[in-house]
Coordinates of C-alpha atoms in Angstrom, one line a residue:
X26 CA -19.4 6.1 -18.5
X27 CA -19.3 6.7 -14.9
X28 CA -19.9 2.8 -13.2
X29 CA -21.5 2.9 -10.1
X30 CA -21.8 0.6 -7.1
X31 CA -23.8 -0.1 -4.5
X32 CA -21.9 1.2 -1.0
X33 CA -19.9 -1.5 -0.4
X34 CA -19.8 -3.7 3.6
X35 CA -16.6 -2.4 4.0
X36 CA -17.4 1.6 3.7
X37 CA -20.7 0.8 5.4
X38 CA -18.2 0.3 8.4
X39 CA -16.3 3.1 8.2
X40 CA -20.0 5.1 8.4
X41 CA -21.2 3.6 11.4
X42 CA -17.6 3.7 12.8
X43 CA -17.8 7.9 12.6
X44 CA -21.4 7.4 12.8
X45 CA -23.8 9.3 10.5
X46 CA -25.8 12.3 12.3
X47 CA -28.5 11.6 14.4
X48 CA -30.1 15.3 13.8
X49 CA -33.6 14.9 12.9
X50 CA -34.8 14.9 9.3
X51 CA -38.3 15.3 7.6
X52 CA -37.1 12.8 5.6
X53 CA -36.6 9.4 5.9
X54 CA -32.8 8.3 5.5
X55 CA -31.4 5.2 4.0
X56 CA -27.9 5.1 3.8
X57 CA -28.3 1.9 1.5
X58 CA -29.7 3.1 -1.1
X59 CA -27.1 5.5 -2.0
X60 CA -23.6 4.8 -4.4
X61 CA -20.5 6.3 -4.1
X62 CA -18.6 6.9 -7.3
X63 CA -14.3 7.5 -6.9
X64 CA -12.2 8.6 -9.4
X65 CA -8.4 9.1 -9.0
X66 CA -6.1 11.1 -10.6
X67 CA -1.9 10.1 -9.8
X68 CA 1.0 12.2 -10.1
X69 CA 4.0 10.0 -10.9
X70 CA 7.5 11.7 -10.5
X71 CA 9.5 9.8 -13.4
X72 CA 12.5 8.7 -12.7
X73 CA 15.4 10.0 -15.1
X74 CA 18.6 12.3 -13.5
X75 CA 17.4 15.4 -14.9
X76 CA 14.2 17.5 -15.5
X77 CA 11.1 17.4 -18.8
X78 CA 13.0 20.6 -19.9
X79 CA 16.1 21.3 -18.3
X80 CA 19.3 19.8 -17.9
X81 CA 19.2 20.0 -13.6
X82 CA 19.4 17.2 -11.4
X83 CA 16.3 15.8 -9.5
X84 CA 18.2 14.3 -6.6
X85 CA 15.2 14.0 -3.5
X86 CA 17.1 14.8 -0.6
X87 CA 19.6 17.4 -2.6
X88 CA 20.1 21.0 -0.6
X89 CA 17.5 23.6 -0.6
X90 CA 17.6 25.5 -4.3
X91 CA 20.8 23.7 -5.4
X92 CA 19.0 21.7 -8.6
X93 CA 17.7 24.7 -10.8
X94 CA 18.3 25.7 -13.8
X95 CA 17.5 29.0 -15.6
X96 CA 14.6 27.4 -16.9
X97 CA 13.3 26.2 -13.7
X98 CA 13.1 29.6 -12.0
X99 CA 11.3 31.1 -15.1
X100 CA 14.2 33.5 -16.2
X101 CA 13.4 35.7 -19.2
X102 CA 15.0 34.4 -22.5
X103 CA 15.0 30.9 -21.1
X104 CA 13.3 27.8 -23.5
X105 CA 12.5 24.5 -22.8
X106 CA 14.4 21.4 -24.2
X107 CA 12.5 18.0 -23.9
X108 CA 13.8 15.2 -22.0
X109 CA 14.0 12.5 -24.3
X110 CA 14.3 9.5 -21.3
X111 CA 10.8 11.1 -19.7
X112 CA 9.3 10.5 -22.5
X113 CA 10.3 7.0 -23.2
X114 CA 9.7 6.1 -19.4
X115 CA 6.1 7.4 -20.1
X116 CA 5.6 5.4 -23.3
X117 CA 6.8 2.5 -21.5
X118 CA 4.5 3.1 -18.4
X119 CA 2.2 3.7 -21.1
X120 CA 2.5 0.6 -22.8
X121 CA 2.5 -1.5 -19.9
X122 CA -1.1 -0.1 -19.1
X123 CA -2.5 -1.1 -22.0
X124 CA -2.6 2.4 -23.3
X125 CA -3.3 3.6 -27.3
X126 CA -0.1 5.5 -27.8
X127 CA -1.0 8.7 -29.8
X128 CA 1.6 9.5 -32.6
X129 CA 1.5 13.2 -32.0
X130 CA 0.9 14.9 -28.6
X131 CA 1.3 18.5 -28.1
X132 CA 1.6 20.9 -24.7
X133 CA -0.3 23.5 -23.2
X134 CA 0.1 26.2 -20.9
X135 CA -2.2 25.8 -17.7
X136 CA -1.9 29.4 -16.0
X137 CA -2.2 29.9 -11.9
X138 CA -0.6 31.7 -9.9
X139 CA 1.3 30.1 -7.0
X140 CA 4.8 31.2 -5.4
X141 CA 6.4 28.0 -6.0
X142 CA 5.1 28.0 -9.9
X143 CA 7.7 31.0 -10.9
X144 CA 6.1 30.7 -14.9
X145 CA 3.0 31.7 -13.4
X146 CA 1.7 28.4 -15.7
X147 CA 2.2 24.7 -15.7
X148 CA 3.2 22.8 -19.4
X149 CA 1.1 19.8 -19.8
X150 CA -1.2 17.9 -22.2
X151 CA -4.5 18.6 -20.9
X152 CA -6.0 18.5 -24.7
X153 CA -3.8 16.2 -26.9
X154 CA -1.8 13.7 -24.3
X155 CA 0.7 11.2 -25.0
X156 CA -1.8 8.1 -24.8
X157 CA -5.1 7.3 -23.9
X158 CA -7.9 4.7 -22.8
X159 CA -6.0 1.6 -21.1
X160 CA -7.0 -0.1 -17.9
X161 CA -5.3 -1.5 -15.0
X162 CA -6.7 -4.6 -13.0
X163 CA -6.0 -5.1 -9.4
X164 CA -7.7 -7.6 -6.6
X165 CA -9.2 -6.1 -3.5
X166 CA -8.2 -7.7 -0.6
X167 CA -10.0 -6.6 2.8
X168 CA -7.8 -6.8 6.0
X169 CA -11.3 -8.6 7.7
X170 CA -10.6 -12.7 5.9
X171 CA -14.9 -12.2 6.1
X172 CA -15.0 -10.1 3.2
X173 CA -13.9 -12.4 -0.2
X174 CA -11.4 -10.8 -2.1
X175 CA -12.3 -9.8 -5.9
X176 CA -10.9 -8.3 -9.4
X177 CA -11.7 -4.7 -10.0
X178 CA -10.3 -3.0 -13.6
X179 CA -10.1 0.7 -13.9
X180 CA -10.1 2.2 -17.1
X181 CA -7.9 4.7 -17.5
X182 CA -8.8 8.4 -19.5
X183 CA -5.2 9.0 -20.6
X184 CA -1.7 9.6 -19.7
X185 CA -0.7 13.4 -20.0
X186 CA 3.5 14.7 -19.4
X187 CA 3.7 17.6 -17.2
X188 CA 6.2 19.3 -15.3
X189 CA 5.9 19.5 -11.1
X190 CA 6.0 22.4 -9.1
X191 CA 8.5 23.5 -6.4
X192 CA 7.6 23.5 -2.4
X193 CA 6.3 25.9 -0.6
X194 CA 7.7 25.7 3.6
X195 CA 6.2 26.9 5.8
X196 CA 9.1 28.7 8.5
X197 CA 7.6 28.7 12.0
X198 CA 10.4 30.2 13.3
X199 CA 10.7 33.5 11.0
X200 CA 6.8 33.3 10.1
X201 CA 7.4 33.3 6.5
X202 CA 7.0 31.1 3.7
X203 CA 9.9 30.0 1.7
X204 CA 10.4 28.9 -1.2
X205 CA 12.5 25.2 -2.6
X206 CA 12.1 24.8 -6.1
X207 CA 14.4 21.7 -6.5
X208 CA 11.2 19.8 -7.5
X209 CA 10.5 22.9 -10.2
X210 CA 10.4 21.2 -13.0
X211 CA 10.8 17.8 -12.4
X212 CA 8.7 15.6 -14.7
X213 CA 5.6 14.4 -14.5
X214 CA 2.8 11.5 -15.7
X215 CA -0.5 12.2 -14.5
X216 CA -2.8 9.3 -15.1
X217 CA -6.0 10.4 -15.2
X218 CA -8.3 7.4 -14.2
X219 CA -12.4 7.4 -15.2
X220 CA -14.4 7.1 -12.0
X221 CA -15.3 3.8 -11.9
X222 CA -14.2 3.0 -7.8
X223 CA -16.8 2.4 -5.5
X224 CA -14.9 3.1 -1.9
X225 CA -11.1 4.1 -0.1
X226 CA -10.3 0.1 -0.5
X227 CA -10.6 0.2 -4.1
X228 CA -8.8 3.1 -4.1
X229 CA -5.7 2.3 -2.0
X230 CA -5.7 -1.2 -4.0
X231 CA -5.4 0.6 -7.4
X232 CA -2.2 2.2 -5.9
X233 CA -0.9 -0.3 -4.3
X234 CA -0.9 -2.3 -8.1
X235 CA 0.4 0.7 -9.8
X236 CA 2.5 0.8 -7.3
X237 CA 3.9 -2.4 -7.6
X238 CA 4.1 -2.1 -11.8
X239 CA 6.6 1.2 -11.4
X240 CA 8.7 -1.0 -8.9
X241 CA 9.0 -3.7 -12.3
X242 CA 9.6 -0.8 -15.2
X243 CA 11.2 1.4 -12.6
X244 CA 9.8 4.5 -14.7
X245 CA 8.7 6.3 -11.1
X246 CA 10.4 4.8 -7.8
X247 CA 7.1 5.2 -6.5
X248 CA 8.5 6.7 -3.0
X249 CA 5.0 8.6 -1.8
X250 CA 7.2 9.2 1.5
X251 CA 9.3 11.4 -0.9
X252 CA 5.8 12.9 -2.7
X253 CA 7.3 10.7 -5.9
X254 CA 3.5 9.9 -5.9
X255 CA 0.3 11.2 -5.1
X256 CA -3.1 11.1 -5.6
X257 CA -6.1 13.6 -6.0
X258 CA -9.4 11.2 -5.5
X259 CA -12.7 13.1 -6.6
X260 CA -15.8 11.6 -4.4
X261 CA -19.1 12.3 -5.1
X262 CA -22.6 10.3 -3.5
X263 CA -25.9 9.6 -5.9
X264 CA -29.1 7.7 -5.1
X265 CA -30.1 7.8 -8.8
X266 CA -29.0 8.0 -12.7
X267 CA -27.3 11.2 -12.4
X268 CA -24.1 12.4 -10.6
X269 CA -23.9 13.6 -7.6
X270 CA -21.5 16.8 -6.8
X271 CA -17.9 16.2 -6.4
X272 CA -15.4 17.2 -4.5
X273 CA -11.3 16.6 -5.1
X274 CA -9.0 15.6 -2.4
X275 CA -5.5 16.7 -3.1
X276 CA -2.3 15.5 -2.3
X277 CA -3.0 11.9 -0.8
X278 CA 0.6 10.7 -0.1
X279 CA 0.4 7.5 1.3
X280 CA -1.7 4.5 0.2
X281 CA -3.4 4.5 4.1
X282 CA -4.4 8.3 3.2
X283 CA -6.0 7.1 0.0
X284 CA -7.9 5.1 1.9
X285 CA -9.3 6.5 5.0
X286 CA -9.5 10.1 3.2
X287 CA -12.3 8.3 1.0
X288 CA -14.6 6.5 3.1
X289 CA -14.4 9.7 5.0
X290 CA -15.6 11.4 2.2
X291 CA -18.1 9.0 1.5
X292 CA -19.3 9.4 5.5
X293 CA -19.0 13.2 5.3
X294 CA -21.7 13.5 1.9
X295 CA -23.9 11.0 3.4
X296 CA -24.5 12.9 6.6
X297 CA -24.8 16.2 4.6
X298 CA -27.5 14.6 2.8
X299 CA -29.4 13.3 5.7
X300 CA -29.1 16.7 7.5
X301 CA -30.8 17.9 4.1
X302 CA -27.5 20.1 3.8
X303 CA -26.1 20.9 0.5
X304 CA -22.6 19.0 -0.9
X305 CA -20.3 21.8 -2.4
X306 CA -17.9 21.1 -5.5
X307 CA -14.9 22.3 -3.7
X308 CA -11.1 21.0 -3.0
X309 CA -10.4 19.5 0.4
X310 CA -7.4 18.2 1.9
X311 CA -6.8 15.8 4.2
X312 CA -5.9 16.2 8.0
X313 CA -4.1 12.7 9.2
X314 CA -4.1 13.9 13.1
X315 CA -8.2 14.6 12.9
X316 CA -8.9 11.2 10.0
X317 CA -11.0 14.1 8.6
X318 CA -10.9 16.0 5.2
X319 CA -11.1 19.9 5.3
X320 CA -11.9 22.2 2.9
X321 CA -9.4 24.6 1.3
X322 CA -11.2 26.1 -1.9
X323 CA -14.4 25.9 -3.8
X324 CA -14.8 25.5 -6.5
X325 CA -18.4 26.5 -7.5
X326 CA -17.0 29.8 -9.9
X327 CA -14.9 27.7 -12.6
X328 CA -11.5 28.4 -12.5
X329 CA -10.1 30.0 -16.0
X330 CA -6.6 28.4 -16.2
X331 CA -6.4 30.0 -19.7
X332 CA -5.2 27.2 -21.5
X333 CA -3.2 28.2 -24.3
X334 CA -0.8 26.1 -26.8
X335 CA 2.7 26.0 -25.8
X336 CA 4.6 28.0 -28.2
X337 CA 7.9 27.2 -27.1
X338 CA 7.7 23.5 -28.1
X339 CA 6.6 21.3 -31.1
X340 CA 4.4 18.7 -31.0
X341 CA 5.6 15.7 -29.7
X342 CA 6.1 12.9 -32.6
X343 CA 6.3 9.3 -31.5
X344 CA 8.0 8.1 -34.9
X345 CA 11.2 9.5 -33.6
X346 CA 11.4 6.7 -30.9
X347 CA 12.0 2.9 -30.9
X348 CA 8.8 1.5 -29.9
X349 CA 9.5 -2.0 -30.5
X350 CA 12.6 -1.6 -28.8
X351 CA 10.7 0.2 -25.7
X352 CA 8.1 -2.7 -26.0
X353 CA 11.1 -5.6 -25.9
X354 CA 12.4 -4.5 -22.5
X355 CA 9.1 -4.7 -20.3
X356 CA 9.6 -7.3 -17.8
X357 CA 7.3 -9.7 -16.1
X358 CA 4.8 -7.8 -14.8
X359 CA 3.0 -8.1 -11.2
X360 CA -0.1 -10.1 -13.3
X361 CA 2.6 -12.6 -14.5
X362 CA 4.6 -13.0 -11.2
X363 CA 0.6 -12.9 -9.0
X364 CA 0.1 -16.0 -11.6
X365 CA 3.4 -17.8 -11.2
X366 CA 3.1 -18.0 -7.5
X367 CA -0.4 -19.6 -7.3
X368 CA 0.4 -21.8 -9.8
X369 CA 3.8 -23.1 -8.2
X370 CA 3.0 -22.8 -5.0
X371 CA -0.6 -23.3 -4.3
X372 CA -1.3 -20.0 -2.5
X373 CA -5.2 -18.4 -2.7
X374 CA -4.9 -14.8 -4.1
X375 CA -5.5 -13.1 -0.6
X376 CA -2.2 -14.6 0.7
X377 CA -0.6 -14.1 -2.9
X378 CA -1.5 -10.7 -2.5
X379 CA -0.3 -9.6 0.8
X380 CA 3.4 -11.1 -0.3
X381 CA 3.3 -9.5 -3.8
X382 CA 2.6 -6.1 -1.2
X383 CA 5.6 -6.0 0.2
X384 CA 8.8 -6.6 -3.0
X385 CA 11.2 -6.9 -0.6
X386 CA 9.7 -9.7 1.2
X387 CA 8.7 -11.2 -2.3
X388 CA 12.2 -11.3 -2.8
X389 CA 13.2 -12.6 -0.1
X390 CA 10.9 -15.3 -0.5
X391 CA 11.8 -16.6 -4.4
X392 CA 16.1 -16.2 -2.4
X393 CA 14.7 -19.1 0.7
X394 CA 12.9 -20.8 -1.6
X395 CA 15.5 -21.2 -4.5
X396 CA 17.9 -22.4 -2.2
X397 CA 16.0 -25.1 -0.7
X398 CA 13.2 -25.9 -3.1
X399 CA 12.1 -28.3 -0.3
X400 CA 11.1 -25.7 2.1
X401 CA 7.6 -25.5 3.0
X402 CA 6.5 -22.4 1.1
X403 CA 3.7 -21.8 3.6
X404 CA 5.6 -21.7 6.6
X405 CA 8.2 -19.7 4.6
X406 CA 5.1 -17.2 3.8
X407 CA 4.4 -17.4 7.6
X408 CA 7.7 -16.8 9.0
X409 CA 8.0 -14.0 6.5
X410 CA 4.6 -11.6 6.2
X411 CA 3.5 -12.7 9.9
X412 CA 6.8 -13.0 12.4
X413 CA 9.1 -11.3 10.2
X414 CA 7.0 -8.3 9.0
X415 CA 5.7 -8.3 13.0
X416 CA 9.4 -7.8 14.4
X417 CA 10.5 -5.1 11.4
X418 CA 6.9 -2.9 12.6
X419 CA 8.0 -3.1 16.4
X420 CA 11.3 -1.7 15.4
X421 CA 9.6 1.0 13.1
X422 CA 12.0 -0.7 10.2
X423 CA 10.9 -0.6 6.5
X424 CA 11.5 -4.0 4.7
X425 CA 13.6 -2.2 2.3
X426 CA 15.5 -1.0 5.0
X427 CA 16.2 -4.0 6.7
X428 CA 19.6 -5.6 6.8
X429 CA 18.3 -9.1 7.6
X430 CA 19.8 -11.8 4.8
X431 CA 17.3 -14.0 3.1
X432 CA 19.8 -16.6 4.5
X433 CA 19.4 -15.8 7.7
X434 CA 15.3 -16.3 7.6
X435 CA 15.5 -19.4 5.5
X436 CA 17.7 -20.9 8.4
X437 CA 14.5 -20.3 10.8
X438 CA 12.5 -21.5 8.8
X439 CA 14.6 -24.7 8.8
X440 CA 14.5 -24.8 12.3
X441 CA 10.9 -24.9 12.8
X442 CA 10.7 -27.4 9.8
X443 CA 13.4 -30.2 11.6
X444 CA 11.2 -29.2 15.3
X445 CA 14.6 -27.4 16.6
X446 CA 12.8 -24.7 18.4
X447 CA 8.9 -23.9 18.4
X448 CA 7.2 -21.2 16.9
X449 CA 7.5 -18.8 20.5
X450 CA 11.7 -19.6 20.4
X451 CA 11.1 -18.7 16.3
X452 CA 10.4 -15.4 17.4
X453 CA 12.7 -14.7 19.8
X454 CA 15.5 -16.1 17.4
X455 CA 14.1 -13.4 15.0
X456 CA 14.5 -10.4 17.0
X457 CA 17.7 -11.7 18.3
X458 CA 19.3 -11.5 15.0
X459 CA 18.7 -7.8 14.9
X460 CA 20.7 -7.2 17.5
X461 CA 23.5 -9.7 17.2
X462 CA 23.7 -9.8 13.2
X463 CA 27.5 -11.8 13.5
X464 CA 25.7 -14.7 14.8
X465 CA 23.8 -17.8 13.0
X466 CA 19.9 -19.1 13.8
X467 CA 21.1 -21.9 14.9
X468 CA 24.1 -20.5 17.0
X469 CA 21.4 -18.0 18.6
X470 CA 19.4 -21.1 19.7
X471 CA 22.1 -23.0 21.0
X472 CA 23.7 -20.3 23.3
X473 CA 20.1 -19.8 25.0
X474 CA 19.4 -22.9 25.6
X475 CA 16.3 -22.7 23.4
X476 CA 16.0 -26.3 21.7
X477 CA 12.6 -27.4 21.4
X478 CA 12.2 -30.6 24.2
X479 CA 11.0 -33.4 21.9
X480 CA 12.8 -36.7 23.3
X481 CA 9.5 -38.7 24.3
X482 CA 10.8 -40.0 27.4
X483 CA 11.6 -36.5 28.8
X484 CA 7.9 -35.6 27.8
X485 CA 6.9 -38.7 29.3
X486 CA 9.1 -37.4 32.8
X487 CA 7.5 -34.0 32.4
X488 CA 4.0 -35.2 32.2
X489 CA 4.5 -37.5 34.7
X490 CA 5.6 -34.5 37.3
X491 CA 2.8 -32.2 36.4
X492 CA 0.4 -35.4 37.3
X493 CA 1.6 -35.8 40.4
X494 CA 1.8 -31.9 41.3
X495 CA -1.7 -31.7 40.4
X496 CA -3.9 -34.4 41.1
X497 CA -7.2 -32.3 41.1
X498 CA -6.2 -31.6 37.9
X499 CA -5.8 -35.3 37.0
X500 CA -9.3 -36.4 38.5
X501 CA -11.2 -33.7 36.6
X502 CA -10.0 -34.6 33.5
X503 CA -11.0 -38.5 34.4
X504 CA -14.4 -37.3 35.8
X505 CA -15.2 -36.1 32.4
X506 CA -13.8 -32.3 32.6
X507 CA -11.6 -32.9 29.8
X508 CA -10.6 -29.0 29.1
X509 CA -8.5 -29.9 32.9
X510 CA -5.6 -31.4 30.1
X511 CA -5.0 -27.8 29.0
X512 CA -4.7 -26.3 32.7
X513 CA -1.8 -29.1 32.8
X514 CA 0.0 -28.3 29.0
X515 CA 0.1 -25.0 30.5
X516 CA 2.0 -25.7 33.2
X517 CA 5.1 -28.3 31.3
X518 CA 5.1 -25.3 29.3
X519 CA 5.8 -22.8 31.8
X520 CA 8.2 -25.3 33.7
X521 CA 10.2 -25.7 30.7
X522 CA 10.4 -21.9 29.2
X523 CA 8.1 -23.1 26.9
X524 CA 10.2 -25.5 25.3
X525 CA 8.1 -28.3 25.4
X526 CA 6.9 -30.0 21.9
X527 CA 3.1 -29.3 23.1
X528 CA 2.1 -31.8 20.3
X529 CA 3.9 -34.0 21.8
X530 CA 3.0 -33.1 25.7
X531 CA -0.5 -33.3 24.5
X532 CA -0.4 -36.8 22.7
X533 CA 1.5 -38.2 26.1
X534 CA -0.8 -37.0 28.6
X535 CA -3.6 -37.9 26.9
X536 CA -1.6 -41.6 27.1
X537 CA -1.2 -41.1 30.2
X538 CA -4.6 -39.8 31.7
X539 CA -6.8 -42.8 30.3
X540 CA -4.7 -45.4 32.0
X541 CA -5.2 -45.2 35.6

């Protein structure tokens, strides 16, 4: 069953952000009336040291051509061997997903023709896969706090083995295309979702939860930088009962792609329609310079892929692996953990969400928090997914790259908490420790003189100064103007590098405005 939606606020905006084609039409156009149905499909790279049927290494960053075996680069006389660890790492993914493990799979030949496919065919399970129906649920959190986050579940078709394909690279300099078939090989689960999404933010959410369950069962590491994931999303556009045509877009490799390369899709059959143009079932790719998908093959003559049973390998029988024992070693799972946190610490699902985003900052957050269960675990959450996350983007640093200690954060954190610095010293304490990792917080602070000003009699002195430098000030703010006070905070602030409790300067002069 295909569940449809009404075009959701959020892809509405992306439409009138490209805005819809204002060529004439016969017809009257209403935008609203139409639903966008999104399916995905998701190539996981599983994580194991060697290939589904050979015995090389799958080692990312490896030199050119210097993981394949005989197997890999299709030499006569050559037969597969399953990888016994794939397939656990698939019935675990499996089980995790809620998925109906099926007790005998088997694997098919899928022929095309492609340089860096040197079979000439792909093995998967296109007919009898390893498990089928589960679901994953996920919440939808808009970036625009507007927009109330929800719960979406996708079901999911089923869960199929299959081997990658090598690169193809593209040599500017010779003009030639070469070929790296290191990834040859290297196994695969596709998870084959039902198309039950409505838009590119339902979309990029359902990877970002996937996402964050192969981070806990480590059966993929989930690296779409490295192409360890990707997604094809099929997008088609109906204003009634039946379906409208599709089109696939391959290779998404980032969760932002996922996103913007379906709303555009969305935008793209919408103004085809109103133009009274045709939509063609056809492949398309995605161009991240232009935010546009274009077209690379259609796919109105069927392509024959000749399936055919693979005769080099028995069906796959489940009875000849531990379950149970599979089944023992799943760990708390996002769900659990999403729980946990809203329970312990009071936080609503958006803010819940955005830490659970980022696992390194989620760790980081349990390490301050552990240590000091007296911490404020909002301003933790601040310091962390606002100034934290702020400084590591300015210095084009991924959190798992960062060498910052939990420690180190939790000790700024402190110092806001005990009114040692202010929030604009917070930040420059936590770009300072990039650069001069030997040194504490609190040693930072101290050697530039950035100690927040919170004795009241040098507020009172402060305020006192600023009164009599100026007095116009002063008498608007008695005549009534009372916005006047904040022309003064301004100016203790910038007398004292901004060091000045404003709570504090604001309380006092307050004091000291209403006496005469």
């Amino acid at each position: 069953m295909y569940n449809r939606k009404l075009l959701t606020k959020h892809t509405l905006q992306v439409i009138n952000h490209h805005k819809l084609s204002r060529n004439k039409s016969t017809k009257t156009f209403d935008k609203h009336k139409w639903k966008s149905v999104v399916g995905l499909e998701i190539h996981a790279q599983i994580s194991s040291e060697s290939k589904l049927f050979s015995a090389a290494g799958t080692k990312f960053d490896a030199a050119v051509n210097s993981q394949v075996a005989l197997f890999d680069a299709a030499i006569p006389g050559t037969l597969p061997r399953i990888n016994e660890k794939c397939v656990e790492a698939a019935i675990l993914t499996a089980l995790v997903l809620g998925c109906n493990l099926n007790t005998v799979s088997s694997f098919d030949r899928k022929h095309y023709f492609y340089a860096d496919m040197p079979a000439g065919y792909q093995i998967t399970q296109q007919f009898h896969p390893l498990a089928e129906k589960g679901q994953i649920t996920f919440h939808v959190i808009d970036q625009n706090i507007k927009n109330l986050p929800y719960s979406k579940t996708s079901l999911i078709k089923q869960i199929q083995l299959e081997q990658d394909s090598g690169r193809t690279i593209y040599d500017d300099f010779s003009k030639n295309s070469l070929i790296d078939l290191n990834r040859a090989g290297t196994g695969l689960m596709e998870l084959v979702f039902e198309p039950d999404l409505s838009n590119g933010l339902e979309a990029s959410a359902l990877v970002k939860e996937l996402l964050l369950i192969f981070e806990r069962i480590k059966t993929c590491s989930g690296r779409m930088e490295e192409g360890a994931l990707r997604v094809d999303a099929n997008v088609s556009i109906t204003d009634s009962d039946k379906l409208g045509t599709r089109t696939e877009i391959k290779n998404l490799g980032s969760i932002r792609a996922v996103q913007l390369a379906v709303d555009y899709e969305i935008f793209r059959q919408l103004n085809l329609i109103k133009e009274e143009k045709e939509v063609v079932n056809e492949t398309r790719g995605w161009d991240s310079i232009t935010n546009k998908t274009v077209s690379m093959r259609d796919k109105e003559v069927l392509q024959d892929y000749r399936f055919m049973p693979e005769p080099n390998l028995l069906p796959l029988n489940l009875n000849k692996f531990d379950i149970k024992k599979i089944q023992t070693n799943i760990p708390e799972l996002p769900t659990v953990t999403r729980n946990n946190i809203m329970s312990k610490y009071g936080f609503n699902i958006r803010k819940t969400t955005i830490l659970m985003n980022e696992p390194v900052l989620l760790s980081m957050f349990f390490d301050i928090m552990n240590n000091d269960t007296s911490r404020n675990p909002s301003r933790v959450w601040n310091v962390l997914t606002i100034e934290f996350l702020t400084e590591l983007n300015k210095r084009s640093i991924e959190p798992k790259q960062s060498e910052i200690p939990s420690s180190a954060i939790g000790e700024v954190v402190d110092l806001l908490d005990n009114n040692t610095v202010n929030l604009v010293h917070a930040r420059k304490v936590i770009a300072k420790i990039f650069d001069e990792k030997n040194k504490s917080p609190s040693q930072i602070v101290i050697e530039n003189n950035w100690e927040q000003i919170s004795d009241i009699e040098e507020i009172e002195k402060l305020c006192k100064e600023v009164m009599l430098e100026y007095p116009k000030a002063v008498k608007d703010y008695r005549r009534g103007k009372l916005q006047a006070i904040k022309f003064l905070i301004s100016h203790i602030a910038k007398k004292t590098n901004e060091r000045a409790n404003l709570a504090l300067v604001s309380k006092k002069l307050e004091e000291l405005l209403k006496n005469d």
